[in-house]
mmCIF file of C-alpha atoms and ligand atoms in Angstrom:
data_model
loop_
_atom_site.group_PDB
_atom_site.id
_atom_site.type_symbol
_atom_site.label_atom_id
_atom_site.label_comp_id
_atom_site.label_asym_id
_atom_site.label_seq_id
_atom_site.Cartn_x
_atom_site.Cartn_y
_atom_site.Cartn_z
ATOM 1 C CA MET A 1 -13.568 20.160 2.992
ATOM 2 C CA ILE A 2 -11.874 22.632 0.640
ATOM 3 C CA TYR A 3 -13.940 21.139 -2.196
ATOM 4 C CA HIS A 4 -17.179 21.665 -0.297
ATOM 5 C CA LEU A 5 -16.260 25.155 0.901
ATOM 6 C CA LEU A 6 -14.738 26.620 -2.234
ATOM 7 C CA TYR A 7 -16.286 24.893 -5.255
ATOM 8 C CA PRO A 8 -19.796 26.342 -4.583
ATOM 9 C CA LEU A 9 -18.189 29.815 -4.878
ATOM 10 C CA SER A 10 -17.669 29.127 -8.610
ATOM 11 C CA ASP A 11 -21.172 30.619 -9.095
ATOM 12 C CA THR A 12 -19.736 33.998 -8.106
ATOM 13 C CA ALA A 13 -16.171 33.681 -9.468
ATOM 14 C CA THR A 14 -15.175 31.152 -12.158
ATOM 15 C CA LEU A 15 -11.705 30.877 -10.589
ATOM 16 C CA PHE A 16 -13.209 28.549 -7.969
ATOM 17 C CA ASN A 17 -14.171 26.110 -10.731
ATOM 18 C CA VAL A 18 -10.675 24.652 -10.420
ATOM 19 C CA PHE A 19 -11.700 22.925 -7.163
ATOM 20 C CA GLN A 20 -14.018 20.584 -9.016
ATOM 21 C CA TYR A 21 -11.146 19.011 -10.980
ATOM 22 C CA ILE A 22 -9.904 15.683 -9.696
ATOM 23 C CA THR A 23 -6.437 16.214 -11.213
ATOM 24 C CA PHE A 24 -6.020 19.584 -9.458
ATOM 25 C CA ARG A 25 -7.167 18.260 -6.094
ATOM 26 C CA SER A 26 -5.016 15.105 -6.428
ATOM 27 C CA ILE A 27 -1.870 17.176 -6.926
ATOM 28 C CA TYR A 28 -2.683 19.409 -3.963
ATOM 29 C CA ALA A 29 -3.630 16.394 -1.835
ATOM 30 C CA LEU A 30 -0.169 14.999 -2.617
ATOM 31 C CA LEU A 31 1.575 18.250 -1.707
ATOM 32 C CA THR A 32 -0.497 18.661 1.463
ATOM 33 C CA SER A 33 0.188 15.176 2.842
ATOM 34 C CA LEU A 34 3.875 15.485 1.911
ATOM 35 C CA LEU A 35 4.136 18.789 3.737
ATOM 36 C CA LEU A 36 2.141 17.480 6.703
ATOM 37 C CA SER A 37 4.398 14.454 7.083
ATOM 38 C CA LEU A 38 7.557 16.560 6.783
ATOM 39 C CA ILE A 39 6.277 18.946 9.459
ATOM 40 C CA LEU A 40 4.821 16.275 11.750
ATOM 41 C CA GLY A 41 7.766 13.866 11.207
ATOM 42 C CA PRO A 42 10.204 15.317 13.770
ATOM 43 C CA VAL A 43 7.382 15.679 16.316
ATOM 44 C CA VAL A 44 6.196 12.070 15.874
ATOM 45 C CA LEU A 45 9.792 10.787 15.929
ATOM 46 C CA SER A 46 10.653 12.468 19.203
ATOM 47 C CA TRP A 47 7.284 11.411 20.651
ATOM 48 C CA LEU A 48 7.904 7.754 19.700
ATOM 49 C CA GLY A 49 11.436 8.101 21.085
ATOM 50 C CA ARG A 50 10.207 9.557 24.392
ATOM 51 C CA LEU A 51 7.651 6.757 24.749
ATOM 52 C CA LYS A 52 10.523 4.333 24.008
ATOM 53 C CA TRP A 53 8.440 2.666 21.302
ATOM 54 C CA GLY A 54 11.569 1.294 19.680
ATOM 55 C CA GLN A 55 12.098 -1.823 17.574
ATOM 56 C CA ARG A 56 13.472 -4.936 19.247
ATOM 57 C CA ILE A 57 15.858 -6.680 16.871
ATOM 58 C CA GLN A 58 16.406 -10.418 16.383
ATOM 59 C CA ASP A 59 20.125 -10.997 15.942
ATOM 60 C CA ASP A 60 19.973 -13.506 13.064
ATOM 61 C CA VAL A 61 21.052 -10.907 10.505
ATOM 62 C CA GLU A 62 24.212 -9.400 11.950
ATOM 63 C CA ASN A 63 24.077 -5.853 10.579
ATOM 64 C CA HIS A 64 20.551 -5.334 11.925
ATOM 65 C CA VAL A 65 21.725 -5.373 15.540
ATOM 66 C CA GLN A 66 22.778 -1.719 15.291
ATOM 67 C CA LYS A 67 19.143 -0.863 14.463
ATOM 68 C CA GLU A 68 18.033 -1.835 17.991
ATOM 69 C CA GLY A 69 15.817 0.855 19.490
ATOM 70 C CA THR A 70 14.974 2.606 16.185
ATOM 71 C CA PRO A 71 11.503 4.108 16.745
ATOM 72 C CA THR A 72 8.798 2.052 15.055
ATOM 73 C CA MET A 73 5.081 2.611 14.339
ATOM 74 C CA GLY A 74 6.001 5.399 11.914
ATOM 75 C CA GLY A 75 2.900 4.275 10.008
ATOM 76 C CA LEU A 76 1.049 6.553 12.421
ATOM 77 C CA LEU A 77 2.700 9.487 10.665
ATOM 78 C CA ILE A 78 1.498 8.222 7.269
ATOM 79 C CA ALA A 79 -2.011 7.717 8.664
ATOM 80 C CA ALA A 80 -2.184 11.213 10.175
ATOM 81 C CA ALA A 81 -0.842 13.034 7.094
ATOM 82 C CA HIS A 82 -3.000 11.007 4.698
ATOM 83 C CA THR A 83 -6.236 11.324 6.682
ATOM 84 C CA GLY A 84 -5.729 15.072 7.111
ATOM 85 C CA SER A 85 -5.089 15.620 3.418
ATOM 86 C CA VAL A 86 -8.016 13.454 2.209
ATOM 87 C CA MET A 87 -10.377 15.265 4.551
ATOM 88 C CA LEU A 88 -9.178 18.584 3.117
ATOM 89 C CA TRP A 89 -9.216 17.780 -0.605
ATOM 90 C CA GLY A 90 -11.671 14.883 -1.015
ATOM 91 C CA ASN A 91 -15.310 15.009 -2.035
ATOM 92 C CA TRP A 92 -17.071 13.780 1.091
ATOM 93 C CA SER A 93 -20.159 12.661 -0.813
ATOM 94 C CA ASN A 94 -18.226 9.987 -2.736
ATOM 95 C CA ALA A 95 -18.903 6.506 -1.328
ATOM 96 C CA TYR A 96 -15.771 4.940 -2.897
ATOM 97 C CA MET A 97 -13.559 7.387 -1.024
ATOM 98 C CA TRP A 98 -15.098 6.394 2.322
ATOM 99 C CA VAL A 99 -14.763 2.658 1.646
ATOM 100 C CA ALA A 100 -11.086 3.175 0.703
ATOM 101 C CA MET A 101 -10.609 5.152 3.924
ATOM 102 C CA PHE A 102 -12.309 2.366 5.900
ATOM 103 C CA VAL A 103 -9.876 -0.218 4.485
ATOM 104 C CA PHE A 104 -6.849 2.005 5.146
ATOM 105 C CA LEU A 105 -7.813 2.850 8.729
ATOM 106 C CA GLY A 106 -9.167 -0.641 9.465
ATOM 107 C CA PHE A 107 -5.896 -2.323 8.502
ATOM 108 C CA ALA A 108 -3.950 0.420 10.308
ATOM 109 C CA ALA A 109 -5.918 -0.388 13.486
ATOM 110 C CA ILE A 110 -5.047 -4.104 13.224
ATOM 111 C CA GLY A 111 -1.379 -3.228 12.677
ATOM 112 C CA PHE A 112 -1.405 -0.765 15.567
ATOM 113 C CA LEU A 113 -2.776 -3.385 17.929
ATOM 114 C CA ASP A 114 -0.124 -5.870 16.805
ATOM 115 C CA ASP A 115 2.685 -3.306 17.207
ATOM 116 C CA TYR A 116 1.332 -2.144 20.548
ATOM 117 C CA ILE A 117 1.378 -5.668 21.981
ATOM 118 C CA LYS A 118 4.887 -6.320 20.586
ATOM 119 C CA VAL A 119 6.555 -2.999 21.286
ATOM 120 C CA VAL A 120 4.739 -1.541 24.273
ATOM 121 C CA LYS A 121 3.576 -4.655 26.086
ATOM 122 C CA ARG A 122 6.929 -6.244 25.145
ATOM 123 C CA ARG A 123 5.329 -9.531 24.116
ATOM 124 C CA ASN A 124 7.376 -10.955 21.226
ATOM 125 C CA LYS A 125 4.541 -12.401 19.191
ATOM 126 C CA GLY A 126 1.981 -9.587 18.990
ATOM 127 C CA LEU A 127 -1.504 -10.613 17.865
ATOM 128 C CA THR A 128 -1.971 -14.330 17.201
ATOM 129 C CA LYS A 129 -1.644 -15.246 13.520
ATOM 130 C CA SER A 130 -5.241 -16.425 13.327
ATOM 131 C CA GLY A 131 -6.560 -13.351 15.169
ATOM 132 C CA LYS A 132 -4.720 -11.052 12.789
ATOM 133 C CA PHE A 133 -5.902 -13.007 9.757
ATOM 134 C CA LEU A 134 -9.544 -13.003 10.872
ATOM 135 C CA ALA A 135 -9.460 -9.261 11.542
ATOM 136 C CA GLN A 136 -8.003 -8.667 8.059
ATOM 137 C CA LEU A 137 -10.714 -10.858 6.506
ATOM 138 C CA LEU A 138 -13.403 -8.961 8.398
ATOM 139 C CA ILE A 139 -12.293 -5.487 7.260
ATOM 140 C CA ALA A 140 -11.727 -6.612 3.670
ATOM 141 C CA GLY A 141 -15.025 -8.558 3.636
ATOM 142 C CA ILE A 142 -17.087 -5.561 4.777
ATOM 143 C CA ALA A 143 -15.404 -3.302 2.214
ATOM 144 C CA VAL A 144 -15.904 -5.655 -0.739
ATOM 145 C CA ALA A 145 -19.512 -6.454 0.236
ATOM 146 C CA VAL A 146 -20.282 -2.717 0.264
ATOM 147 C CA LEU A 147 -18.520 -2.369 -3.093
ATOM 148 C CA ILE A 148 -20.535 -5.134 -4.742
ATOM 149 C CA LEU A 149 -23.751 -3.569 -3.454
ATOM 150 C CA LEU A 150 -22.887 -0.093 -4.762
ATOM 151 C CA PRO A 151 -24.678 0.728 -8.021
ATOM 152 C CA GLY A 152 -22.217 0.981 -10.916
ATOM 153 C CA TYR A 153 -19.656 -1.476 -9.539
ATOM 154 C CA SER A 154 -19.556 -4.850 -11.254
ATOM 155 C CA SER A 155 -18.259 -8.212 -10.097
ATOM 156 C CA LYS A 156 -16.692 -8.861 -13.512
ATOM 157 C CA LEU A 157 -13.026 -9.795 -13.687
ATOM 158 C CA TYR A 158 -11.099 -7.918 -16.381
ATOM 159 C CA PHE A 159 -8.103 -9.571 -18.001
ATOM 160 C CA PRO A 160 -5.088 -7.636 -19.266
ATOM 161 C CA PHE A 161 -4.022 -8.424 -22.868
ATOM 162 C CA PHE A 162 -7.395 -10.124 -23.605
ATOM 163 C CA LYS A 163 -9.684 -7.136 -23.287
ATOM 164 C CA TRP A 164 -12.778 -8.917 -24.544
ATOM 165 C CA LEU A 165 -12.494 -11.399 -21.688
ATOM 166 C CA HIS A 166 -14.353 -10.319 -18.536
ATOM 167 C CA PRO A 167 -16.306 -13.121 -16.864
ATOM 168 C CA ASP A 168 -18.769 -12.153 -14.142
ATOM 169 C CA LEU A 169 -17.688 -13.855 -10.901
ATOM 170 C CA GLY A 170 -20.901 -12.919 -9.041
ATOM 171 C CA TRP A 171 -20.561 -13.467 -5.285
ATOM 172 C CA PHE A 172 -17.404 -15.511 -5.931
ATOM 173 C CA TYR A 173 -15.856 -12.090 -6.482
ATOM 174 C CA LEU A 174 -15.956 -11.679 -2.671
ATOM 175 C CA PRO A 175 -13.508 -14.499 -1.727
ATOM 176 C CA PHE A 176 -11.354 -13.598 -4.735
ATOM 177 C CA SER A 177 -11.094 -9.970 -3.560
ATOM 178 C CA LEU A 178 -10.370 -11.053 0.003
ATOM 179 C CA LEU A 179 -7.413 -13.019 -1.316
ATOM 180 C CA VAL A 180 -6.156 -9.943 -3.197
ATOM 181 C CA ILE A 181 -6.527 -7.535 -0.256
ATOM 182 C CA VAL A 182 -5.289 -9.776 2.562
ATOM 183 C CA GLY A 183 -2.523 -11.216 0.340
ATOM 184 C CA SER A 184 -1.353 -7.757 -0.625
ATOM 185 C CA SER A 185 -1.359 -6.583 3.006
ATOM 186 C CA ASN A 186 0.819 -9.488 4.126
ATOM 187 C CA ALA A 187 3.107 -9.246 1.091
ATOM 188 C CA VAL A 188 4.001 -5.620 1.895
ATOM 189 C CA ASN A 189 4.510 -6.633 5.528
ATOM 190 C CA ILE A 190 6.961 -9.370 4.514
ATOM 191 C CA THR A 191 8.861 -6.916 2.269
ATOM 192 C CA ASP A 192 9.270 -4.365 5.075
ATOM 193 C CA GLY A 193 12.637 -5.597 6.327
ATOM 194 C CA LEU A 194 15.198 -3.039 5.068
ATOM 195 C CA ASP A 195 15.229 0.764 5.220
ATOM 196 C CA GLY A 196 12.900 2.180 2.568
ATOM 197 C CA LEU A 197 12.458 -1.234 0.966
ATOM 198 C CA ALA A 198 8.677 -1.338 1.352
ATOM 199 C CA ILE A 199 7.796 2.356 1.098
ATOM 200 C CA GLY A 200 9.787 3.010 -2.110
ATOM 201 C CA PRO A 201 7.911 0.452 -4.263
ATOM 202 C CA THR A 202 4.662 1.324 -2.442
ATOM 203 C CA VAL A 203 4.972 4.923 -3.641
ATOM 204 C CA VAL A 204 5.606 3.698 -7.210
ATOM 205 C CA VAL A 205 2.533 1.453 -6.993
ATOM 206 C CA PHE A 206 0.323 4.286 -5.685
ATOM 207 C CA ALA A 207 1.417 6.544 -8.546
ATOM 208 C CA CYS A 208 0.331 3.903 -11.093
ATOM 209 C CA LEU A 209 -2.873 3.097 -9.227
ATOM 210 C CA ALA A 210 -3.750 6.801 -9.299
ATOM 211 C CA LEU A 211 -3.535 6.641 -13.083
ATOM 212 C CA PHE A 212 -5.493 3.365 -13.371
ATOM 213 C CA ILE A 213 -8.230 4.713 -11.096
ATOM 214 C CA TYR A 214 -8.444 8.018 -12.953
ATOM 215 C CA VAL A 215 -8.853 6.130 -16.240
ATOM 216 C CA ALA A 216 -11.481 3.766 -14.756
ATOM 217 C CA GLY A 217 -13.487 6.759 -13.550
ATOM 218 C CA HIS A 218 -13.294 8.615 -16.862
ATOM 219 C CA VAL A 219 -15.937 7.409 -19.320
ATOM 220 C CA HIS A 220 -14.092 8.446 -22.511
ATOM 221 C CA LEU A 221 -10.608 7.318 -21.447
ATOM 222 C CA ALA A 222 -11.948 3.978 -20.226
ATOM 223 C CA ASP A 223 -13.799 3.484 -23.489
ATOM 224 C CA TYR A 224 -10.751 4.479 -25.581
ATOM 225 C CA LEU A 225 -8.411 2.132 -23.682
ATOM 226 C CA GLN A 226 -11.069 -0.588 -23.494
ATOM 227 C CA VAL A 227 -10.841 -0.984 -19.741
ATOM 228 C CA ALA A 228 -13.675 -1.200 -17.213
ATOM 229 C CA HIS A 229 -15.520 2.033 -16.485
ATOM 230 C CA VAL A 230 -16.554 2.484 -12.856
ATOM 231 C CA PRO A 231 -18.664 5.657 -12.581
ATOM 232 C CA GLY A 232 -17.624 7.828 -9.619
ATOM 233 C CA VAL A 233 -14.418 5.975 -8.823
ATOM 234 C CA GLY A 234 -12.251 8.764 -10.315
ATOM 235 C CA GLU A 235 -12.585 10.683 -7.032
ATOM 236 C CA VAL A 236 -10.333 8.063 -5.397
ATOM 237 C CA THR A 237 -7.438 9.520 -7.453
ATOM 238 C CA VAL A 238 -7.368 12.265 -4.796
ATOM 239 C CA PHE A 239 -7.011 9.531 -2.145
ATOM 240 C CA CYS A 240 -4.111 7.983 -4.149
ATOM 241 C CA GLY A 241 -2.415 11.363 -4.539
ATOM 242 C CA SER A 242 -2.621 11.898 -0.809
ATOM 243 C CA LEU A 243 -1.148 8.458 -0.037
ATOM 244 C CA LEU A 244 1.633 9.105 -2.530
ATOM 245 C CA GLY A 245 2.556 12.318 -0.703
ATOM 246 C CA ALA A 246 2.344 10.721 2.752
ATOM 247 C CA GLY A 247 4.495 7.821 1.502
ATOM 248 C CA LEU A 248 7.155 10.167 0.120
ATOM 249 C CA GLY A 249 7.115 12.115 3.391
ATOM 250 C CA PHE A 250 7.647 8.897 5.343
ATOM 251 C CA LEU A 251 10.460 7.849 2.979
ATOM 252 C CA TRP A 252 12.208 11.102 3.929
ATOM 253 C CA PHE A 253 12.706 9.653 7.431
ATOM 254 C CA ASN A 254 12.800 5.943 6.564
ATOM 255 C CA ALA A 255 15.515 6.310 3.881
ATOM 256 C CA TYR A 256 18.753 4.486 4.728
ATOM 257 C CA PRO A 257 19.904 4.833 7.492
ATOM 258 C CA ALA A 258 16.340 4.900 8.820
ATOM 259 C CA GLN A 259 15.311 7.187 11.672
ATOM 260 C CA VAL A 260 12.008 5.306 11.976
ATOM 261 C CA PHE A 261 10.330 2.069 10.808
ATOM 262 C CA MET A 262 6.687 2.016 9.715
ATOM 263 C CA GLY A 263 5.679 -0.966 11.879
ATOM 264 C CA ASP A 264 2.668 -3.165 11.138
ATOM 265 C CA VAL A 265 0.457 -0.080 11.452
ATOM 266 C CA GLY A 266 2.130 1.099 8.238
ATOM 267 C CA SER A 267 2.816 -2.114 6.329
ATOM 268 C CA LEU A 268 -0.591 -3.757 6.840
ATOM 269 C CA SER A 269 -2.533 -0.579 6.008
ATOM 270 C CA LEU A 270 -0.488 0.284 2.913
ATOM 271 C CA GLY A 271 -0.587 -3.309 1.636
ATOM 272 C CA GLY A 272 -4.316 -3.751 2.249
ATOM 273 C CA THR A 273 -5.019 -0.438 0.553
ATOM 274 C CA ILE A 274 -2.944 -1.390 -2.498
ATOM 275 C CA GLY A 275 -5.051 -4.555 -2.880
ATOM 276 C CA PHE A 276 -8.292 -2.631 -2.445
ATOM 277 C CA LEU A 277 -7.327 0.095 -4.931
ATOM 278 C CA GLY A 278 -6.394 -2.584 -7.489
ATOM 279 C CA ILE A 279 -9.909 -3.971 -7.067
ATOM 280 C CA LEU A 280 -11.500 -0.527 -7.346
ATOM 281 C CA ALA A 281 -9.637 0.131 -10.592
ATOM 282 C CA LYS A 282 -10.672 -3.335 -11.875
ATOM 283 C CA GLN A 283 -6.967 -4.130 -12.331
ATOM 284 C CA GLU A 284 -6.838 -7.083 -9.942
ATOM 285 C CA LEU A 285 -4.721 -9.202 -12.283
ATOM 286 C CA VAL A 286 -2.414 -6.376 -13.395
ATOM 287 C CA LEU A 287 -1.704 -5.859 -9.690
ATOM 288 C CA VAL A 288 0.371 -9.055 -9.775
ATOM 289 C CA ILE A 289 2.759 -7.305 -12.205
ATOM 290 C CA LEU A 290 2.504 -3.849 -10.631
ATOM 291 C CA GLY A 291 3.215 -5.174 -7.140
ATOM 292 C CA GLY A 292 5.530 -7.838 -8.572
ATOM 293 C CA LEU A 293 8.269 -7.024 -6.082
ATOM 294 C CA PHE A 294 5.971 -7.828 -3.158
ATOM 295 C CA VAL A 295 4.882 -11.005 -4.961
ATOM 296 C CA LEU A 296 8.526 -12.072 -5.448
ATOM 297 C CA GLU A 297 9.343 -11.452 -1.776
ATOM 298 C CA THR A 298 6.337 -13.546 -0.735
ATOM 299 C CA LEU A 299 7.141 -16.336 -3.190
ATOM 300 C CA SER A 300 10.701 -16.486 -1.851
ATOM 301 C CA VAL A 301 9.249 -17.365 1.564
ATOM 302 C CA VAL A 302 6.802 -19.900 0.100
ATOM 303 C CA PHE A 303 9.588 -21.626 -1.872
ATOM 304 C CA GLN A 304 12.000 -21.497 1.068
ATOM 305 C CA VAL A 305 9.513 -23.126 3.430
ATOM 306 C CA GLY A 306 8.314 -25.637 0.777
ATOM 307 C CA TYR A 307 11.859 -26.649 -0.200
ATOM 308 C CA PHE A 308 12.835 -26.947 3.475
ATOM 309 C CA LYS A 309 9.958 -29.339 4.118
ATOM 310 C CA MET A 310 10.423 -31.355 0.897
ATOM 311 C CA THR A 311 14.152 -31.920 1.364
ATOM 312 C CA GLY A 312 13.996 -32.522 5.100
ATOM 313 C CA GLY A 313 15.929 -29.405 6.112
ATOM 314 C CA LYS A 314 17.777 -27.985 3.083
ATOM 315 C CA ARG A 315 17.537 -24.277 2.263
ATOM 316 C CA LEU A 316 16.926 -22.734 -1.158
ATOM 317 C CA PHE A 317 18.047 -19.251 -0.043
ATOM 318 C CA ARG A 318 20.417 -18.367 2.755
ATOM 319 C CA MET A 319 17.386 -16.740 4.323
ATOM 320 C CA ALA A 320 13.928 -15.652 3.190
ATOM 321 C CA PRO A 321 12.412 -13.176 2.367
ATOM 322 C CA ILE A 322 14.926 -12.810 -0.424
ATOM 323 C CA HIS A 323 16.331 -9.416 0.676
ATOM 324 C CA HIS A 324 17.938 -11.265 3.636
ATOM 325 C CA HIS A 325 19.561 -13.690 1.171
ATOM 326 C CA PHE A 326 21.306 -10.802 -0.587
ATOM 327 C CA GLU A 327 22.312 -9.254 2.753
ATOM 328 C CA LEU A 328 23.908 -12.512 3.851
ATOM 329 C CA GLN A 329 25.804 -12.635 0.530
ATOM 330 C CA GLY A 330 27.475 -9.438 1.719
ATOM 331 C CA ILE A 331 25.741 -6.938 -0.594
ATOM 332 C CA PRO A 332 25.420 -3.590 1.241
ATOM 333 C CA GLU A 333 21.896 -2.794 2.436
ATOM 334 C CA ALA A 334 21.642 0.503 0.511
ATOM 335 C CA LYS A 335 22.543 -1.251 -2.757
ATOM 336 C CA ILE A 336 19.890 -3.960 -2.290
ATOM 337 C CA ILE A 337 17.270 -1.308 -1.558
ATOM 338 C CA VAL A 338 18.011 0.811 -4.624
ATOM 339 C CA ARG A 339 18.150 -2.264 -6.873
ATOM 340 C CA PHE A 340 14.747 -3.378 -5.576
ATOM 341 C CA TRP A 341 13.389 0.119 -6.292
ATOM 342 C CA ILE A 342 14.698 -0.115 -9.869
ATOM 343 C CA LEU A 343 12.957 -3.462 -10.251
ATOM 344 C CA SER A 344 9.686 -2.046 -8.943
ATOM 345 C CA ILE A 345 9.849 0.857 -11.436
ATOM 346 C CA LEU A 346 10.432 -1.579 -14.308
ATOM 347 C CA LEU A 347 7.495 -3.707 -13.196
ATOM 348 C CA ALA A 348 5.314 -0.591 -12.937
ATOM 349 C CA MET A 349 6.182 0.319 -16.532
ATOM 350 C CA ILE A 350 5.199 -3.146 -17.742
ATOM 351 C CA ALA A 351 1.944 -2.886 -15.774
ATOM 352 C CA LEU A 352 1.173 0.495 -17.336
ATOM 353 C CA SER A 353 1.883 -0.858 -20.798
ATOM 354 C CA THR A 354 -1.060 -3.261 -20.390
ATOM 355 C CA LEU A 355 -3.315 -0.237 -20.910
ATOM 356 C CA LYS A 356 -2.279 -0.222 -24.558
ATOM 357 C CA LEU A 357 -1.640 -3.921 -25.173
ATOM 358 C CA ARG A 358 -4.352 -6.311 -26.253
HETATM 359 C C1 57M B 401 7.771 -8.410 9.319
HETATM 360 N N1 57M B 401 9.643 -7.560 10.231
HETATM 361 C C2 57M B 401 10.981 -7.194 10.111
HETATM 362 C C3 57M B 401 9.538 -3.035 11.548
HETATM 363 C C4 57M B 401 8.724 -2.999 10.301
HETATM 364 C C5 57M B 401 7.272 -16.319 7.642
HETATM 365 C C6 57M B 401 8.342 -15.265 7.677
HETATM 366 C C7 57M B 401 8.793 -14.886 6.337
HETATM 367 C C8 57M B 401 7.849 -14.024 8.468
HETATM 368 C C9 57M B 401 8.877 -12.917 8.511
HETATM 369 C C10 57M B 401 8.279 -11.829 9.316
HETATM 370 O O1 57M B 401 8.266 -11.869 10.519
HETATM 371 N N2 57M B 401 7.776 -10.810 8.606
HETATM 372 C C11 57M B 401 7.037 -9.777 9.185
HETATM 373 C C12 57M B 401 9.174 -8.423 9.218
HETATM 374 C C13 57M B 401 11.405 -6.161 11.202
HETATM 375 O O2 57M B 401 10.718 -4.907 10.931
HETATM 376 C C14 57M B 401 9.664 -4.541 11.751
HETATM 377 O O3 57M B 401 8.443 -5.077 11.290
HETATM 378 C C15 57M B 401 7.708 -4.031 10.641
HETATM 379 C C16 57M B 401 6.910 -4.528 9.512
HETATM 380 N N3 57M B 401 5.962 -5.461 9.977
HETATM 381 O O4 57M B 401 8.208 -1.750 10.041
HETATM 382 O O5 57M B 401 8.847 -2.462 12.597
HETATM 383 C C17 57M B 401 12.903 -5.900 11.048
HETATM 384 O O6 57M B 401 13.207 -5.499 9.714
HETATM 385 C C18 57M B 401 14.237 -4.521 9.733
HETATM 386 N N4 57M B 401 13.752 -3.268 9.100
HETATM 387 C C19 57M B 401 14.672 -2.375 8.650
HETATM 388 N N5 57M B 401 14.225 -1.205 8.080
HETATM 389 C C20 57M B 401 12.907 -0.909 7.953
HETATM 390 O O7 57M B 401 12.549 0.176 7.393
HETATM 391 O O8 57M B 401 15.859 -2.604 8.737
HETATM 392 C C21 57M B 401 12.408 -3.001 8.976
HETATM 393 C C22 57M B 401 11.968 -1.845 8.398
HETATM 394 C C23 57M B 401 13.393 -4.764 11.914
HETATM 395 C C24 57M B 401 14.623 -4.309 11.180
HETATM 396 O O9 57M B 401 15.687 -5.165 11.492
HETATM 397 O O10 57M B 401 13.613 -5.229 13.210
HETATM 398 C C25 57M B 401 11.814 -8.459 10.252
HETATM 399 O O11 57M B 401 12.506 -8.792 9.266
HETATM 400 O O12 57M B 401 11.743 -9.063 11.313
HETATM 401 N N6 57M B 401 10.105 -13.401 9.082
HETATM 402 C C26 57M B 401 11.259 -12.940 8.658
HETATM 403 O O13 57M B 401 11.335 -12.052 7.858
HETATM 404 C C27 57M B 401 12.456 -13.671 9.195
HETATM 405 N N7 57M B 401 12.754 -14.736 8.224
HETATM 406 C C28 57M B 401 12.840 -16.051 8.531
HETATM 407 O O14 57M B 401 12.726 -16.443 9.683
HETATM 408 N N8 57M B 401 13.090 -16.916 7.483
HETATM 409 C C29 57M B 401 13.144 -18.344 7.592
HETATM 410 C C30 57M B 401 11.807 -18.967 7.104
HETATM 411 C C31 57M B 401 10.705 -18.760 8.111
HETATM 412 C C32 57M B 401 11.326 -18.514 5.758
HETATM 413 C C33 57M B 401 14.234 -18.904 6.687
HETATM 414 O O15 57M B 401 14.646 -18.290 5.703
HETATM 415 O O16 57M B 401 14.687 -20.007 6.998
HETATM 416 C C34 57M B 401 13.625 -12.724 9.289
HETATM 417 N N9 57M B 401 13.425 -11.771 10.352
HETATM 418 C C35 57M B 401 14.472 -11.172 10.932
HETATM 419 N N10 57M B 401 15.705 -11.562 10.719
HETATM 420 N N11 57M B 401 14.276 -10.222 11.838
HETATM 421 C C36 57M B 401 14.910 -13.478 9.532
HETATM 422 C C37 57M B 401 16.021 -12.522 9.759
#
């Protein structure tokens, strides 16, 4: 809105030219959503508390029992701060921005419904697994179909390290992208089991995705780094900046010991959006490195379940996802969290280095 109101004034005063710059608006989108979440945080927390929308805790990990009743659905705070900031700083005529918003809010709606059934209706299971999965496929499918139909977006798959290799997947790009988006959404959800464990790496990932998307949208930078150029996609950097700010604002309250959990409304929307932004930036494969922490958490569950079935009841880890394994080894929660953050920063650096490696 600010872009549409103030940039036209650059005809009368050149100072207003600054509102056309993506970098400028991304930084202010970040600061706005951060400020919004810090201001709204206490209000949302006491509101969730008054409604008694608190987490019910399974007692299989002993030191989680004390977390009983912690307000959940804090993802609503992220959604409010992010939406407000994007509406203020984004260019409303950019189609990519709207599709990204559709994915974010679509996945948030699925998560909200799941949380609502679990927390408010007090039914343990929430949405059925298949219902949740189908809804995720539907949102992701609509978004990717729109993307493929947009002029300027290609269904080619770009490989890191081998920059000359980019086969066109055609309509096969659709199921491939669905796997990326839905997989990413569920991977972040699985990781969200300790205070700040999901939001910390998510913020790191958004910072890198902002850079990847800016490069993809910039004709000269994309050409220089030999990565895919997607005309118009640079505007989504503002969207990334805003999510980064909203994520940091949420971390303020979710940092150990957490005053609020994000709930599925947060984890599904953030995860789905990470997958979608990776696709927008044409960095689908680099996303495996960038979001490597989420991949490792998911693999720990896959291996745990597989090993359990193969050996007729033996366990590979004390408990999966792997953060529970470390907890049961007696490592303090705060230490596990910070170590996982360190790992996610290292992985992000490796992912960024692919811009220069070939
Ligand atoms: C979400 N939810 C947290 C909170 C958060 C197949 C299997 C791997 C599925 C997995 C599962 O259910 N994952 C989905 C995990 C829960 O957090 C809520 O859920 C939201 C995210 N969806 O925002 O609302 C608990 O996590 C803790 N928490 C924090 N701080 C936070 O900031 O401490 C969350 C956020 C909260 C709180 O205690 O209540 C969760 O872990 O339940 N299942 C599991 O993760 C279970 N693992 C398991 O059963 N492993 C088996 C097999 C199936 C692989 C095995 O190893 O043998 C664990 N779940 C729990 N305890 N609660 C087991 C231990």
